[in-house]
PDB file of C-alpha atoms in Angstrom:
ATOM      1  CA  MET A   1     -23.556  -6.423 -10.069  1.00 92.00           C
ATOM      2  CA  LYS A   2     -20.448  -9.027 -10.229  1.00 94.00           C
ATOM      3  CA  ASN A   3     -17.888  -6.517 -10.677  1.00 95.00           C
ATOM      4  CA  PHE A   4     -18.877  -4.326  -7.021  1.00 97.00           C
ATOM      5  CA  LEU A   5     -19.534  -6.828  -4.365  1.00 97.00           C
ATOM      6  CA  LEU A   6     -15.393  -8.131  -6.051  1.00 96.00           C
ATOM      7  CA  VAL A   7     -14.519  -5.262  -5.193  1.00 96.00           C
ATOM      8  CA  GLY A   8     -16.479  -5.338  -1.600  1.00 97.00           C
ATOM      9  CA  LEU A   9     -14.164  -9.027  -1.000  1.00 97.00           C
ATOM     10  CA  GLY A  10     -10.958  -7.730  -1.557  1.00 97.00           C
ATOM     11  CA  GLY A  11     -11.963  -4.107  -0.190  1.00 96.00           C
ATOM     12  CA  ALA A  12     -13.282  -6.483   3.207  1.00 98.00           C
ATOM     13  CA  PHE A  13      -9.668  -8.053   3.072  1.00 97.00           C
ATOM     14  CA  GLY A  14      -7.516  -4.933   2.675  1.00 97.00           C
ATOM     15  CA  ALA A  15      -9.347  -2.824   4.902  1.00 97.00           C
ATOM     16  CA  ILE A  16      -9.546  -6.110   7.464  1.00 98.00           C
ATOM     17  CA  LEU A  17      -5.395  -6.987   7.296  1.00 97.00           C
ATOM     18  CA  ARG A  18      -4.515  -2.754   7.174  1.00 96.00           C
ATOM     19  CA  TYR A  19      -6.930  -2.480  11.560  1.00 96.00           C
ATOM     20  CA  ALA A  20      -4.851  -5.301  12.322  1.00 96.00           C
ATOM     21  CA  ILE A  21      -1.360  -3.948  11.882  1.00 94.00           C
ATOM     22  CA  GLY A  22      -3.079  -1.175  13.229  1.00 91.00           C
ATOM     23  CA  LEU A  23      -2.894  -3.137  16.248  1.00 94.00           C
ATOM     24  CA  ILE A  24       0.710  -4.183  16.454  1.00 92.00           C
ATOM     25  CA  PRO A  25       2.671  -1.909  19.626  1.00 91.00           C
ATOM     26  CA  VAL A  26       5.062  -0.125  18.390  1.00 86.00           C
ATOM     27  CA  ASN A  27       6.558   2.742  20.048  1.00 81.00           C
ATOM     28  CA  GLU A  28       6.963   5.991  18.084  1.00 70.00           C
ATOM     29  CA  ARG A  29       9.275   8.088  20.061  1.00 75.00           C
ATOM     30  CA  PHE A  30       9.841   9.816  16.930  1.00 73.00           C
ATOM     31  CA  SER A  31       6.138  10.799  16.086  1.00 87.00           C
ATOM     32  CA  PHE A  32       6.514   9.395  13.069  1.00 92.00           C
ATOM     33  CA  PRO A  33       3.536   7.530  11.646  1.00 93.00           C
ATOM     34  CA  ILE A  34       5.747   4.128  11.339  1.00 92.00           C
ATOM     35  CA  LYS A  35       2.283   2.169  10.506  1.00 93.00           C
ATOM     36  CA  THR A  36       1.116   4.546   8.230  1.00 94.00           C
ATOM     37  CA  PHE A  37       3.740   4.533   6.051  1.00 95.00           C
ATOM     38  CA  ALA A  38       4.089   0.719   6.718  1.00 95.00           C
ATOM     39  CA  ILE A  39       0.835   0.039   5.243  1.00 96.00           C
ATOM     40  CA  ASN A  40       0.901   1.976   2.588  1.00 97.00           C
ATOM     41  CA  ILE A  41       4.267   0.919   1.239  1.00 97.00           C
ATOM     42  CA  ILE A  42       3.146  -2.970   1.252  1.00 97.00           C
ATOM     43  CA  GLY A  43       0.400  -1.597  -0.501  1.00 96.00           C
ATOM     44  CA  CYS A  44       3.058   0.128  -2.839  1.00 96.00           C
ATOM     45  CA  PHE A  45       4.991  -2.802  -3.254  1.00 97.00           C
ATOM     46  CA  ILE A  46       1.913  -4.983  -4.009  1.00 96.00           C
ATOM     47  CA  ILE A  47      -0.078  -2.685  -6.278  1.00 95.00           C
ATOM     48  CA  GLY A  48       3.404  -2.941  -8.153  1.00 95.00           C
ATOM     49  CA  LEU A  49       3.236  -6.353  -8.286  1.00 94.00           C
ATOM     50  CA  ILE A  50      -0.442  -6.461  -9.420  1.00 93.00           C
ATOM     51  CA  ALA A  51       0.181  -4.248 -12.435  1.00 91.00           C
ATOM     52  CA  ALA A  52       3.283  -6.772 -12.981  1.00 91.00           C
ATOM     53  CA  PHE A  53       1.804  -9.427 -13.376  1.00 88.00           C
ATOM     54  CA  SER A  54      -1.490  -8.340 -15.616  1.00 88.00           C
ATOM     55  CA  ALA A  55       0.995  -6.868 -17.968  1.00 86.00           C
ATOM     56  CA  ARG A  56       2.132 -10.576 -19.310  1.00 80.00           C
ATOM     57  CA  GLN A  57       0.831 -11.552 -21.177  1.00 71.00           C
ATOM     58  CA  ASN A  58      -0.585 -15.114 -19.738  1.00 77.00           C
ATOM     59  CA  GLY A  59      -1.405 -12.277 -16.526  1.00 77.00           C
ATOM     60  CA  LEU A  60      -4.130 -11.487 -14.380  1.00 84.00           C
ATOM     61  CA  ASN A  61      -7.532 -11.532 -15.456  1.00 90.00           C
ATOM     62  CA  GLU A  62     -10.068  -8.897 -15.491  1.00 92.00           C
ATOM     63  CA  LYS A  63     -11.366  -9.597 -12.314  1.00 94.00           C
ATOM     64  CA  THR A  64      -8.499 -10.178 -10.473  1.00 94.00           C
ATOM     65  CA  ILE A  65      -7.224  -6.982 -10.873  1.00 93.00           C
ATOM     66  CA  LEU A  66      -9.840  -5.022  -9.205  1.00 94.00           C
ATOM     67  CA  LEU A  67     -10.711  -7.715  -6.751  1.00 95.00           C
ATOM     68  CA  LEU A  68      -7.224  -6.816  -5.392  1.00 95.00           C
ATOM     69  CA  LYS A  69      -6.363  -2.709  -7.235  1.00 94.00           C
ATOM     70  CA  ALA A  70     -10.033  -1.582  -6.705  1.00 94.00           C
ATOM     71  CA  GLY A  71     -10.918  -3.302  -3.521  1.00 96.00           C
ATOM     72  CA  PHE A  72      -8.157  -4.501  -1.253  1.00 96.00           C
ATOM     73  CA  CYS A  73      -5.281  -2.348  -2.074  1.00 96.00           C
ATOM     74  CA  GLY A  74      -8.116   0.516  -1.938  1.00 94.00           C
ATOM     75  CA  ALA A  75      -9.011  -0.469   1.619  1.00 96.00           C
ATOM     76  CA  PHE A  76      -5.413  -1.207   2.642  1.00 96.00           C
ATOM     77  CA  THR A  77      -3.705   1.700   1.268  1.00 95.00           C
ATOM     78  CA  THR A  78      -5.011   4.632   4.087  1.00 90.00           C
ATOM     79  CA  PHE A  79      -4.329   8.737   1.745  1.00 93.00           C
ATOM     80  CA  SER A  80      -6.377   9.783   4.041  1.00 93.00           C
ATOM     81  CA  THR A  81      -4.896   9.474   7.739  1.00 93.00           C
ATOM     82  CA  PHE A  82      -2.120  10.107   5.658  1.00 96.00           C
ATOM     83  CA  ALA A  83      -2.488  13.738   4.665  1.00 96.00           C
ATOM     84  CA  LEU A  84      -4.508  13.699   8.154  1.00 95.00           C
ATOM     85  CA  GLU A  85      -1.568  11.990  10.729  1.00 96.00           C
ATOM     86  CA  SER A  86       1.154  14.578   8.251  1.00 97.00           C
ATOM     87  CA  GLU A  87      -2.077  17.500   9.171  1.00 97.00           C
ATOM     88  CA  SER A  88      -1.394  17.267  12.388  1.00 96.00           C
ATOM     89  CA  LEU A  89       2.787  16.882  12.754  1.00 97.00           C
ATOM     90  CA  ILE A  90       2.936  20.392  11.427  1.00 97.00           C
ATOM     91  CA  LYS A  91       0.690  21.357  13.608  1.00 97.00           C
ATOM     92  CA  SER A  92       2.238  19.919  16.720  1.00 96.00           C
ATOM     93  CA  GLY A  93       5.384  22.376  15.491  1.00 97.00           C
ATOM     94  CA  LYS A  94       7.264  18.694  14.809  1.00 96.00           C
ATOM     95  CA  ILE A  95       8.105  20.272  10.600  1.00 97.00           C
ATOM     96  CA  GLY A  96      10.760  17.927  10.087  1.00 96.00           C
ATOM     97  CA  ILE A  97       8.944  14.580  10.782  1.00 96.00           C
ATOM     98  CA  ALA A  98       6.304  15.750   8.777  1.00 97.00           C
ATOM     99  CA  LEU A  99       8.506  16.689   5.514  1.00 97.00           C
ATOM    100  CA  ALA A 100      10.465  13.327   6.576  1.00 97.00           C
ATOM    101  CA  TYR A 101       6.908  11.763   5.979  1.00 97.00           C
ATOM    102  CA  ILE A 102       5.637  13.522   3.969  1.00 98.00           C
ATOM    103  CA  LEU A 103       9.080  12.996   1.942  1.00 98.00           C
ATOM    104  CA  LEU A 104       9.689   9.498   2.764  1.00 98.00           C
ATOM    105  CA  SER A 105       5.664   8.297   2.002  1.00 97.00           C
ATOM    106  CA  VAL A 106       6.496   9.612  -1.858  1.00 97.00           C
ATOM    107  CA  CYS A 107       9.467   8.541  -2.808  1.00 98.00           C
ATOM    108  CA  VAL A 108       9.635   5.310  -1.224  1.00 98.00           C
ATOM    109  CA  GLY A 109       6.151   4.329  -2.416  1.00 97.00           C
ATOM    110  CA  ILE A 110       7.364   5.821  -5.751  1.00 97.00           C
ATOM    111  CA  LEU A 111       9.970   2.524  -5.230  1.00 97.00           C
ATOM    112  CA  ALA A 112       8.622   0.196  -3.670  1.00 97.00           C
ATOM    113  CA  VAL A 113       6.622   0.040  -7.304  1.00 96.00           C
ATOM    114  CA  PHE A 114       8.962  -0.273  -9.686  1.00 96.00           C
ATOM    115  CA  ALA A 115      11.114  -2.108  -7.459  1.00 95.00           C
ATOM    116  CA  ALA A 116       7.780  -5.311  -7.137  1.00 95.00           C
ATOM    117  CA  GLU A 117       8.132  -4.381 -10.948  1.00 92.00           C
ATOM    118  CA  ALA A 118      11.296  -5.210 -11.962  1.00 92.00           C
ATOM    119  CA  LEU A 119      11.473  -8.162  -9.427  1.00 91.00           C
ATOM    120  CA  ALA A 120       7.328  -9.399 -11.253  1.00 87.00           C
ATOM    121  CA  LYS A 121       9.986  -9.271 -14.392  1.00 81.00           C
ATOM    122  CA  ASN A 122      12.848 -10.988 -12.878  1.00 78.00           C
ATOM    123  CA  LYS A 123      12.047 -13.338 -10.188  1.00 62.00           C
ATOM    124  CA  PHE A 124       8.121 -15.039 -11.439  1.00 54.00           C
ATOM    125  CA  TYR A 125       9.135 -15.608 -14.753  1.00 51.00           C
ATOM    126  CA  LEU A 126       7.578 -18.336 -14.528  1.00 47.00           C
ATOM    127  CA  PHE A 127       4.301 -17.069 -13.886  1.00 47.00           C
TER     128      PHE A 127
END
């Protein structure tokens, strides 16, 4: 039961932060869904940090990992919105923007995980 509560607590914070970022006014002149893109890349970076810290000898404990990975990152990032926005761009004939969004989201997301792990391994040696 405690694990469910940890995931729920992390999820609540992730969902609230995602909602707050969604309220930031952004002029999306090119129809590129910048807020969802930013949320997902930030989430990729955070989960990369979590993975790097948890892989260390005295890394994060299982409860903290559950709270942050399944809870916070699971609620903060938004694959379903990414898919819906991609579909909407395609339906509206903005194929180039849709392809750029899809490719950038996947490639930059993976690079963000690598960057976070590299940063954690090289800079946060005290943790």
